[in-house]
Amino acid sequence: MRTLVASMLLLAPALIAADLGGTWMQEMAGRGGSQPRKTYYYFKVQGNTFTGSMVSTSDRREVTNGKIEGDTITFESKGPFQDAPQQMRGTLNGEELTIMGAGRGRGPGAPPAGMAGRGPGAPGAAAGRGPGGRGFTPPVFHKISAENKIPADLLPSHKPLPPITSALPPNGLAKTPPMGWNSWNKFRAEVSDKNVREMADAIVSSGMRDAGYIYVNIDDTWEAGRDANGNIQTNEKFPDMKALADYVHSKGLKLGIYSGPGPLTCAGYIASYGHEDQDAKTYAAWGIDYLKYDWCSASGVYTREEHAPAYMLMGKALRASGRPIVYSLCQYGMLDVGEWGAKVGGNLWRTTGDIRDSWDSMSHIGFDLQPGREKFAGPGHWNDPDMLEIGNGGMTDTEYRTHMSLWSILAAPLLAGNDIRSMSDSIKEILLNKEVIAVDQDKKGVQGTRVRKDGDLEVWKKPLEKGVAVGLFNRGAETARMSVKWSEVGVTKKNPKVRDLWAHQDLKAGGEYTVEVPSHGVVMLKVE
Ligand code: GLA
């Protein structure tokens, strides 16, 4: 009996090895305006190891280091824009092979959606990322051939894009970091004409408009297909984009929209590939004031050298559209975007993967992943550590105050991501703290930096037109006593004026200040 079991166990890998070689396909129907997607894997098996490739409607990767153990496979998958491969695993159940990322919890600041196996057509997209979907069912692949049968025309082709030779001149917009609201963090695919109008109303009635939150930005999932002339169409959630823009404008607000340089957006909707000029003109005709342009599926079609030029295409198209449109690059900080983001016409660019509504995600992105980027920020061109999660429920008010303070010290865009219609008074107070907003919006336009880090305790400063903003941050689990000397933050005056921007009080302080800072909390000061 023991030998029988042992030999069956030994036989198992050989069985799956024979089964695994060849092409596997997964097909996903389009839902609610997203496009149908196909993903192909080709595995070339040698003994109990394998290599191969993955190509989907919007992505391509090499498969390396494949190993077969019983009915389980593990491998690495790497696209042209990833510095490190993603670990993947699969399980064979009869005729069906499920494939997904190994260790699915995405750490804070982890590789971004489109680049981490969650883009359209990529493994994991099936249920993990579809419109609005937060649950996850691993995609199921079926074997279609023992040969390599990945269709050659799955991804569109193009003439290689020329390298960038000269920078676009500044468009004169976003002299201070853009402020407003964006639908994605809270609403995902639930965004609609109706809730955008309601949000615009609430931005006005809550006082947010008057505090500077001007842009009302529709994120992914508004798109339908194209008409016979190639004009982008809105889906049933947005019956009349021009009328919506008129409404938003009538409230003294501006309207933003979302697309990307690839064939599909991150949620699998039609993007601007091959239609850049046409889309920019359509946006202008609708009255759009802001475009977030998300890389995602462009990994399937462009090379590394074409990455910045692909952003330049839309940068030029927006300039030629005849309407001032803020240009927001969303490519998760790849390829040193700070070095070229402004040259391609960008007013802001994301620096990391997607933020989540958690202390770990927010604090890691804000504290750990921004230092060093300050040299790229200034009036008209900003680093974007992603949209605010304030009010979405995953952090405490203390943590949300830290979020607001840190983003303001970073001169980050302040795009609220909560349901403005129903926010509590305490969340309103955080988003509407005018003294903190003034730090973010300071005309000098300098991104703040860390002055000192003692374990979990960090002191940050942001030079202002008049004086300097100082953040005393406690990332630790216990309340801590923190001190700062004005000389450390560049203030030479003997007895400067010191104000606590959350307590809204002037303080009596000599050459330094000592205060208790709660766990995950902040004391934010203005010293002048
Ligand atoms: C990416 C972006 C997000 C959001 C989604 C929409 O993940 O980083 O901010 O726009 O796509 O699909």
Coordinates of C-alpha atoms and ligand atoms in Angstrom, one line a residue:
M1 CA 0.0 0.0 0.0
R2 CA 2.7 2.4 1.0
T3 CA 4.6 1.8 -2.2
L4 CA 1.4 2.2 -4.2
V5 CA 0.8 5.6 -2.6
A6 CA 4.4 6.6 -3.1
S7 CA 4.5 5.7 -6.7
M8 CA 1.1 7.5 -7.3
L9 CA 2.6 10.6 -5.8
L10 CA 5.7 10.2 -8.0
L11 CA 3.5 9.7 -11.0
A12 CA 1.3 12.7 -10.4
P13 CA 3.9 15.3 -11.6
A14 CA 4.5 13.4 -14.8
L15 CA 0.8 13.4 -15.5
I16 CA 0.3 17.1 -15.1
A17 CA 3.5 17.8 -17.1
A18 CA 2.0 16.1 -20.1
D19 CA -1.3 17.9 -19.6
L20 CA 0.2 21.3 -19.1
G21 CA 2.2 21.8 -22.3
G22 CA 0.3 23.8 -24.9
T23 CA -2.0 26.8 -25.1
W24 CA -4.6 27.7 -22.5
M25 CA -7.3 30.3 -22.9
Q26 CA -9.6 32.2 -20.6
E27 CA -12.5 34.3 -22.0
M28 CA -14.4 36.9 -20.1
A29 CA -17.6 38.5 -21.3
G30 CA -17.8 42.2 -21.1
R31 CA -20.0 43.5 -18.3
G32 CA -21.8 46.8 -18.1
G33 CA -19.8 48.5 -20.8
S34 CA -16.4 46.7 -20.2
Q35 CA -15.0 44.9 -23.2
P36 CA -14.8 41.1 -23.6
R37 CA -11.3 39.9 -22.9
K38 CA -9.2 36.9 -23.7
T39 CA -6.1 35.7 -22.0
Y40 CA -3.8 33.0 -23.5
Y41 CA -1.0 31.1 -21.7
Y42 CA 1.4 29.0 -23.7
F43 CA 3.5 26.6 -21.6
K44 CA 6.5 24.7 -22.9
V45 CA 7.2 21.9 -20.5
Q46 CA 10.5 20.1 -19.9
G47 CA 10.3 17.4 -17.2
N48 CA 8.8 19.1 -14.2
T49 CA 9.8 22.6 -15.2
F50 CA 8.4 25.0 -17.8
T51 CA 8.6 28.4 -19.5
G52 CA 6.3 30.2 -21.8
S53 CA 4.3 33.4 -22.4
M54 CA 1.1 35.1 -21.6
V55 CA -0.7 37.4 -24.0
S56 CA -4.1 38.9 -23.4
T57 CA -6.3 41.5 -25.1
S58 CA -4.3 44.1 -23.3
D59 CA -1.1 42.6 -21.8
R60 CA 1.9 40.4 -22.5
R61 CA 4.4 38.7 -20.2
E62 CA 7.1 36.2 -20.2
V63 CA 6.7 33.1 -18.1
T64 CA 9.9 31.8 -16.4
N65 CA 10.9 29.4 -13.6
G66 CA 7.8 27.3 -14.0
K67 CA 7.7 24.3 -11.6
I68 CA 5.2 21.5 -11.5
E69 CA 4.4 19.8 -8.2
G70 CA 1.5 17.4 -8.2
D71 CA -1.5 19.3 -9.5
T72 CA 0.0 22.7 -8.6
I73 CA 2.2 24.9 -10.8
T74 CA 4.2 27.9 -9.8
F75 CA 5.9 30.3 -12.1
E76 CA 7.1 33.9 -12.5
S77 CA 5.5 36.3 -14.9
K78 CA 7.1 39.6 -16.1
G79 CA 6.0 42.3 -18.5
P80 CA 8.2 44.8 -20.2
F81 CA 7.6 47.5 -17.6
Q82 CA 8.1 45.5 -14.5
D83 CA 11.4 45.5 -12.7
A84 CA 10.6 42.4 -10.7
P85 CA 8.6 39.4 -11.8
Q86 CA 5.3 38.5 -10.2
Q87 CA 5.0 35.1 -8.5
M88 CA 2.1 33.1 -9.9
R89 CA 0.5 29.8 -9.1
G90 CA -2.0 27.6 -10.7
T91 CA -4.0 24.5 -9.9
L92 CA -5.2 21.8 -12.3
N93 CA -8.8 20.5 -11.6
G94 CA -9.6 18.0 -14.3
E95 CA -9.8 20.0 -17.6
E96 CA -9.6 23.3 -15.8
L97 CA -6.5 25.3 -14.8
T98 CA -7.0 28.2 -12.4
I99 CA -4.2 30.8 -12.4
M100 CA -3.6 33.6 -10.0
G101 CA -1.0 35.7 -8.3
A102 CA 0.7 34.0 -5.4
G103 CA 0.1 35.9 -2.1
R104 CA -2.7 38.0 -3.4
G105 CA -2.8 40.6 -0.6
R106 CA -1.3 43.6 -2.2
G107 CA 1.0 45.3 0.2
P108 CA 0.9 49.1 0.4
G109 CA 2.4 50.7 -2.5
A110 CA 2.5 47.4 -4.2
P111 CA 2.8 47.2 -8.0
P112 CA -0.1 48.9 -9.5
A113 CA -3.3 47.4 -10.8
G114 CA -2.4 47.2 -14.4
M115 CA 1.1 45.9 -13.7
A116 CA 0.4 43.4 -11.1
G117 CA -1.8 40.8 -12.7
R118 CA -5.0 42.8 -12.1
G119 CA -5.2 44.7 -15.4
P120 CA -7.7 43.9 -18.0
G121 CA -7.4 40.4 -19.3
A122 CA -4.5 39.7 -16.9
P123 CA -4.8 36.9 -14.4
G124 CA -7.0 37.9 -11.6
A125 CA -8.9 40.5 -13.6
A126 CA -11.8 38.1 -14.0
A127 CA -13.6 38.9 -10.8
G128 CA -11.0 40.7 -8.7
R129 CA -11.2 43.9 -10.7
G130 CA -14.1 43.9 -12.9
P131 CA -16.3 46.9 -12.7
G132 CA -17.0 47.4 -9.0
G133 CA -15.9 43.9 -8.1
R134 CA -13.9 43.7 -4.9
G135 CA -14.3 39.9 -4.4
F136 CA -12.0 37.5 -6.1
T137 CA -12.6 34.3 -8.1
P138 CA -9.5 33.0 -9.8
P139 CA -9.9 32.9 -13.6
V140 CA -10.3 29.4 -15.2
F141 CA -8.4 28.5 -18.3
H142 CA -9.2 25.7 -20.8
K143 CA -6.6 24.0 -23.0
I144 CA -7.2 24.8 -26.6
S145 CA -4.1 23.2 -28.2
A146 CA -1.0 21.2 -27.5
E147 CA 0.9 23.8 -29.7
N148 CA 1.5 27.5 -29.2
K149 CA -1.7 28.9 -30.5
I150 CA -1.6 32.5 -29.2
P151 CA -3.2 34.6 -32.0
A152 CA -0.7 36.9 -33.6
D153 CA -3.2 39.8 -33.9
L154 CA -4.6 39.8 -30.3
L155 CA -2.9 43.1 -29.6
P156 CA -3.0 46.1 -32.0
S157 CA 0.2 47.1 -33.8
H158 CA 1.5 50.6 -34.5
K159 CA 4.3 52.5 -36.1
P160 CA 7.1 52.9 -33.5
L161 CA 6.7 56.1 -31.6
P162 CA 9.6 58.5 -32.0
P163 CA 11.7 59.5 -29.0
I164 CA 10.9 62.9 -27.3
T165 CA 13.1 65.6 -28.7
S166 CA 11.6 68.7 -27.2
A167 CA 9.4 69.4 -24.2
L168 CA 5.9 70.8 -24.4
P169 CA 5.8 74.3 -22.9
P170 CA 3.8 74.6 -19.7
N171 CA 0.0 74.9 -20.2
G172 CA -0.3 77.4 -17.4
L173 CA -2.7 75.2 -15.4
A174 CA -2.4 73.7 -11.9
K175 CA -0.3 76.5 -10.5
T176 CA -1.1 75.0 -7.1
P177 CA -1.9 71.3 -6.6
P178 CA -5.3 70.4 -8.1
M179 CA -8.1 70.0 -5.6
G180 CA -11.5 68.3 -6.0
W181 CA -13.2 64.9 -5.9
N182 CA -12.7 61.7 -7.8
S183 CA -15.2 58.8 -8.0
W184 CA -12.9 55.8 -7.9
N185 CA -12.0 55.2 -4.3
K186 CA -15.6 55.1 -3.1
F187 CA -17.7 54.3 -6.1
R188 CA -15.7 52.2 -8.5
A189 CA -18.1 51.2 -11.3
E190 CA -21.1 52.7 -9.5
V191 CA -20.2 56.2 -10.7
S192 CA -23.1 57.7 -12.8
D193 CA -24.4 61.0 -14.1
K194 CA -26.8 61.0 -11.1
N195 CA -24.2 60.6 -8.4
V196 CA -21.8 63.0 -10.0
R197 CA -24.5 65.7 -10.1
E198 CA -25.3 64.9 -6.4
M199 CA -21.6 65.1 -5.5
A200 CA -21.3 68.5 -7.3
D201 CA -24.3 69.7 -5.2
A202 CA -22.8 68.4 -2.0
I203 CA -19.4 69.9 -2.8
V204 CA -21.1 73.3 -3.0
S205 CA -23.4 72.9 0.0
S206 CA -20.6 71.4 2.3
G207 CA -18.4 74.4 1.6
M208 CA -15.8 72.3 -0.2
R209 CA -16.0 74.3 -3.4
D210 CA -15.3 77.5 -1.5
A211 CA -12.4 75.8 0.2
G212 CA -10.9 75.0 -3.2
Y213 CA -12.2 71.6 -4.2
I214 CA -13.1 72.5 -7.8
Y215 CA -12.5 69.4 -10.0
V216 CA -15.3 66.8 -10.0
N217 CA -13.6 63.9 -11.7
I218 CA -15.2 60.8 -13.3
D219 CA -12.8 57.9 -13.1
D220 CA -13.0 54.6 -15.0
T221 CA -16.2 52.9 -16.3
W222 CA -18.0 55.8 -18.1
E223 CA -16.9 54.5 -21.5
A224 CA -18.8 52.5 -24.1
G225 CA -17.5 51.6 -27.6
R226 CA -16.9 53.9 -30.6
D227 CA -19.3 54.9 -33.3
A228 CA -18.8 54.2 -37.0
N229 CA -16.5 57.3 -37.2
G230 CA -14.4 56.2 -34.2
N231 CA -15.9 58.7 -31.8
I232 CA -15.9 57.5 -28.2
Q233 CA -19.4 56.9 -26.7
T234 CA -20.6 57.1 -23.1
N235 CA -22.4 54.1 -21.6
E236 CA -25.9 54.2 -20.2
K237 CA -24.7 55.6 -16.9
F238 CA -23.8 58.8 -18.6
P239 CA -26.6 59.7 -21.1
D240 CA -25.2 63.1 -22.0
M241 CA -21.7 64.1 -21.0
K242 CA -22.0 67.7 -22.4
A243 CA -25.2 68.3 -20.3
L244 CA -23.4 66.9 -17.2
A245 CA -20.4 69.3 -17.9
D246 CA -22.8 72.2 -18.2
Y247 CA -24.4 71.3 -14.9
V248 CA -21.1 71.0 -13.1
H249 CA -19.9 74.2 -14.6
S250 CA -23.1 76.0 -13.5
K251 CA -22.1 75.2 -10.0
G252 CA -18.8 76.9 -10.4
L253 CA -17.0 73.6 -10.6
K254 CA -15.0 71.8 -13.3
L255 CA -15.4 68.3 -14.8
G256 CA -12.7 65.7 -15.1
I257 CA -12.7 62.4 -17.1
Y258 CA -10.5 59.3 -17.4
S259 CA -8.9 57.3 -20.2
G260 CA -5.5 55.8 -21.1
P261 CA -2.9 55.3 -23.8
G262 CA -3.7 51.6 -24.3
P263 CA -6.6 49.8 -26.0
L264 CA -8.4 49.3 -22.7
T265 CA -8.6 51.0 -19.3
C266 CA -7.7 49.2 -16.1
A267 CA -11.3 48.1 -15.6
G268 CA -11.5 46.9 -19.2
Y269 CA -13.3 49.7 -20.9
I270 CA -12.3 51.3 -24.2
A271 CA -9.3 53.6 -23.9
S272 CA -7.7 56.1 -26.3
Y273 CA -5.2 53.9 -28.2
G274 CA -5.1 55.1 -31.9
H275 CA -7.7 57.8 -31.2
E276 CA -5.8 60.3 -29.1
D277 CA -6.6 63.4 -31.2
Q278 CA -10.1 62.5 -31.7
D279 CA -10.7 61.8 -28.0
A280 CA -9.1 65.0 -26.9
K281 CA -11.4 66.9 -29.3
T282 CA -14.4 65.0 -27.9
Y283 CA -13.4 65.9 -24.4
A284 CA -13.1 69.6 -25.4
A285 CA -16.5 69.6 -27.1
W286 CA -18.1 68.1 -24.0
G287 CA -16.4 70.7 -21.8
I288 CA -14.0 68.5 -20.0
D289 CA -11.4 70.3 -17.8
Y290 CA -9.2 67.5 -16.5
L291 CA -8.0 64.2 -17.9
K292 CA -6.5 61.3 -15.9
Y293 CA -4.6 59.1 -18.3
D294 CA -4.0 55.6 -17.0
W295 CA -1.3 53.3 -18.4
C296 CA -2.8 49.9 -17.6
S297 CA -3.2 48.0 -20.9
A298 CA -0.7 50.1 -22.7
S299 CA 1.9 47.6 -21.5
G300 CA 0.5 45.2 -24.1
V301 CA 1.3 47.5 -27.0
Y302 CA 4.2 49.8 -26.3
T303 CA 7.9 49.2 -25.6
R304 CA 9.7 50.9 -22.7
E305 CA 11.2 53.5 -25.1
E306 CA 7.6 54.4 -26.3
H307 CA 6.3 54.8 -22.8
A308 CA 6.9 58.6 -22.4
P309 CA 6.1 59.2 -26.1
A310 CA 2.8 57.5 -25.6
Y311 CA 2.0 60.1 -22.9
M312 CA 3.3 62.9 -25.2
L313 CA 0.8 61.9 -27.9
M314 CA -2.1 62.7 -25.6
G315 CA -0.2 65.7 -24.1
K316 CA 0.0 67.2 -27.6
A317 CA -3.6 66.2 -28.5
L318 CA -4.9 68.1 -25.4
R319 CA -3.0 71.2 -26.4
A320 CA -4.4 71.0 -29.9
S321 CA -8.0 70.5 -28.5
G322 CA -8.6 74.2 -28.0
R323 CA -9.6 73.8 -24.3
P324 CA -7.4 74.1 -21.2
I325 CA -7.4 70.6 -19.8
V326 CA -5.3 69.6 -16.8
Y327 CA -3.3 66.5 -17.7
S328 CA -2.9 63.9 -15.0
L329 CA -0.5 61.0 -15.7
C330 CA -1.3 57.7 -14.0
Q331 CA 1.4 55.2 -14.6
Y332 CA 2.3 54.4 -10.9
G333 CA 5.7 56.1 -10.9
M334 CA 7.4 53.8 -13.5
L335 CA 10.5 54.8 -15.4
D336 CA 11.3 57.8 -13.3
V337 CA 8.2 59.7 -14.4
G338 CA 9.3 62.8 -12.5
E339 CA 12.2 63.3 -15.0
W340 CA 9.8 63.5 -18.0
G341 CA 6.3 64.0 -16.7
A342 CA 6.2 67.7 -17.3
K343 CA 8.0 67.5 -20.7
V344 CA 5.1 65.4 -22.1
G345 CA 2.6 68.0 -20.8
G346 CA 1.7 66.5 -17.5
N347 CA 0.5 68.7 -14.7
L348 CA 0.7 65.8 -12.2
W349 CA 1.8 62.2 -12.1
R350 CA 1.1 59.3 -9.8
T351 CA 4.2 58.1 -8.0
T352 CA 3.0 54.7 -6.7
G353 CA 0.5 51.9 -7.1
D354 CA -3.0 52.4 -5.9
I355 CA -3.7 53.7 -2.4
R356 CA -6.1 51.6 -0.2
D357 CA -8.2 52.9 2.7
S358 CA -5.8 51.6 5.4
W359 CA -3.1 53.0 7.7
D360 CA -0.5 50.7 6.2
S361 CA -1.2 51.7 2.6
M362 CA -1.6 55.4 3.3
S363 CA 1.4 55.8 5.6
H364 CA 3.8 53.7 3.5
I365 CA 2.9 55.7 0.3
G366 CA 3.0 59.0 2.1
F367 CA 6.1 58.7 4.3
D368 CA 8.2 56.1 2.6
L369 CA 7.7 56.4 -1.1
Q370 CA 7.7 60.2 -1.6
P371 CA 11.1 61.4 -0.2
G372 CA 13.5 62.2 -3.1
R373 CA 10.8 63.2 -5.5
E374 CA 10.5 66.8 -4.2
K375 CA 12.9 68.1 -6.9
F376 CA 10.3 67.3 -9.6
A377 CA 7.4 69.2 -8.0
G378 CA 6.5 72.9 -8.5
P379 CA 3.8 75.2 -9.8
G380 CA 2.2 73.5 -12.8
H381 CA 3.7 70.0 -12.2
W382 CA 3.2 67.9 -9.1
N383 CA 3.9 64.5 -7.7
D384 CA 0.7 62.6 -7.0
P385 CA 0.8 60.1 -4.1
D386 CA -2.8 59.2 -5.1
M387 CA -6.3 60.3 -4.1
L388 CA -7.5 60.8 -0.6
E389 CA -9.3 58.0 1.3
I390 CA -10.5 60.4 4.1
G391 CA -14.0 59.4 5.1
N392 CA -14.1 56.0 3.5
G393 CA -14.1 54.2 6.8
G394 CA -10.9 52.2 6.9
M395 CA -8.9 54.6 9.1
T396 CA -9.6 56.5 12.4
D397 CA -10.1 60.2 12.4
T398 CA -6.6 60.6 13.9
E399 CA -5.2 58.6 10.9
Y400 CA -7.2 60.7 8.4
R401 CA -5.8 63.9 10.0
T402 CA -2.4 62.4 9.4
H403 CA -3.4 61.7 5.8
M404 CA -4.6 65.2 5.2
S405 CA -1.5 66.8 6.9
L406 CA 1.0 64.6 5.1
W407 CA -0.6 65.2 1.7
S408 CA -0.6 68.9 2.3
I409 CA 3.1 69.0 3.4
L410 CA 3.8 67.0 0.2
A411 CA 2.0 69.6 -1.9
A412 CA 0.0 66.7 -3.2
P413 CA -3.2 67.0 -5.2
L414 CA -6.1 66.9 -2.8
L415 CA -8.8 64.8 -4.5
A416 CA -11.3 63.7 -2.0
G417 CA -12.5 60.1 -2.6
N418 CA -15.4 59.7 -0.2
D419 CA -19.2 60.1 -0.4
I420 CA -19.5 63.9 0.1
R421 CA -23.3 63.6 0.3
S422 CA -23.2 61.8 3.6
M423 CA -19.9 62.6 5.3
S424 CA -19.8 63.0 9.1
D425 CA -19.0 66.3 10.8
S426 CA -15.6 65.0 11.8
I427 CA -14.7 64.1 8.3
K428 CA -16.0 67.4 7.0
E429 CA -13.8 69.2 9.6
I430 CA -10.7 67.3 8.3
L431 CA -11.3 67.9 4.6
L432 CA -12.3 71.5 5.3
N433 CA -9.4 72.5 7.6
K434 CA -8.6 75.7 5.7
E435 CA -5.3 76.2 7.6
V436 CA -4.0 72.9 6.4
I437 CA -5.4 73.4 2.9
A438 CA -3.5 76.7 2.8
V439 CA -0.2 74.7 3.4
D440 CA -1.0 72.4 0.4
Q441 CA -2.0 75.4 -1.8
D442 CA 0.9 77.7 -0.8
K443 CA 1.9 79.7 -3.8
K444 CA 5.6 78.9 -3.3
G445 CA 4.8 75.4 -4.5
V446 CA 7.5 73.5 -2.7
Q447 CA 7.0 69.9 -1.8
G448 CA 7.9 69.3 1.8
T449 CA 10.6 66.9 3.0
R450 CA 11.5 64.8 6.1
V451 CA 13.8 66.6 8.5
R452 CA 14.4 63.8 10.9
K453 CA 13.3 60.3 11.6
D454 CA 13.7 58.7 15.0
G455 CA 12.2 55.2 14.7
D456 CA 8.4 55.8 14.3
L457 CA 8.7 59.5 15.0
E458 CA 9.1 61.8 12.0
V459 CA 9.5 65.5 11.7
W460 CA 8.6 67.0 8.3
K461 CA 8.8 70.6 7.0
K462 CA 7.4 72.5 4.0
P463 CA 8.8 76.0 3.3
L464 CA 5.9 78.4 2.6
E465 CA 5.7 81.9 1.0
K466 CA 5.7 83.1 4.6
G467 CA 7.2 80.8 7.2
V468 CA 7.3 77.1 7.2
A469 CA 4.8 74.3 7.9
V470 CA 6.0 71.6 10.3
G471 CA 4.5 68.2 10.8
L472 CA 5.3 66.1 13.9
F473 CA 4.2 62.6 13.0
N474 CA 4.0 59.6 15.3
R475 CA 3.8 56.3 13.3
G476 CA 4.1 54.2 16.4
A477 CA 1.5 52.3 18.4
E478 CA 1.8 54.5 21.6
T479 CA 1.4 58.2 22.3
A480 CA 4.9 59.8 22.1
R481 CA 6.5 63.0 23.3
M482 CA 8.1 64.9 20.3
S483 CA 10.2 68.0 20.2
V484 CA 11.4 70.2 17.4
K485 CA 13.8 73.1 17.4
W486 CA 13.0 75.9 15.0
S487 CA 16.6 75.9 13.8
E488 CA 16.1 72.4 12.5
V489 CA 13.3 73.5 10.2
G490 CA 15.2 76.5 8.9
V491 CA 13.6 79.2 11.1
T492 CA 16.2 81.7 12.4
K493 CA 13.9 84.2 14.2
K494 CA 14.3 84.1 17.9
N495 CA 10.6 84.1 18.9
P496 CA 8.7 83.1 15.9
K497 CA 4.9 83.1 15.7
V498 CA 3.8 79.5 16.1
R499 CA 0.3 78.2 15.3
D500 CA -1.2 74.8 15.8
L501 CA -3.2 74.1 12.5
W502 CA -5.5 71.4 13.9
A503 CA -6.1 73.1 17.3
H504 CA -6.5 76.4 15.5
Q505 CA -4.5 78.1 18.3
D506 CA -1.4 80.3 18.5
L507 CA 1.2 78.7 20.8
K508 CA 3.6 80.1 23.2
A509 CA 6.9 78.6 22.2
G510 CA 10.5 79.8 22.5
G511 CA 13.2 78.3 20.3
E512 CA 11.6 74.9 20.4
Y513 CA 8.4 73.0 21.0
T514 CA 7.6 69.8 22.8
V515 CA 4.2 68.1 22.6
E516 CA 2.5 64.7 23.0
V517 CA 1.5 63.2 19.7
P518 CA -1.0 60.4 19.7
S519 CA -0.4 57.0 18.0
H520 CA -0.7 57.4 14.2
G521 CA -1.4 61.1 14.8
V522 CA 0.1 64.4 13.9
V523 CA 0.7 67.9 15.4
M524 CA 0.9 70.3 12.5
L525 CA 2.3 73.8 13.0
K526 CA 3.0 76.9 11.0
V527 CA 6.1 78.8 12.2
E528 CA 6.9 82.2 10.9
Ligands
GLA1 C1 -5.9 52.1 -11.8 C2 -5.7 53.5 -11.2 C3 -6.8 53.8 -10.2 C4 -8.1 53.8 -11.0 C5 -8.3 52.5 -11.6 C6 -9.6 52.5 -12.5 O1 -5.9 51.1 -10.9 O2 -4.4 53.5 -10.6 O3 -6.6 55.1 -9.6 O4 -8.1 54.9 -11.9 O5 -7.2 52.1 -12.4 O6 -9.7 51.3 -13.2

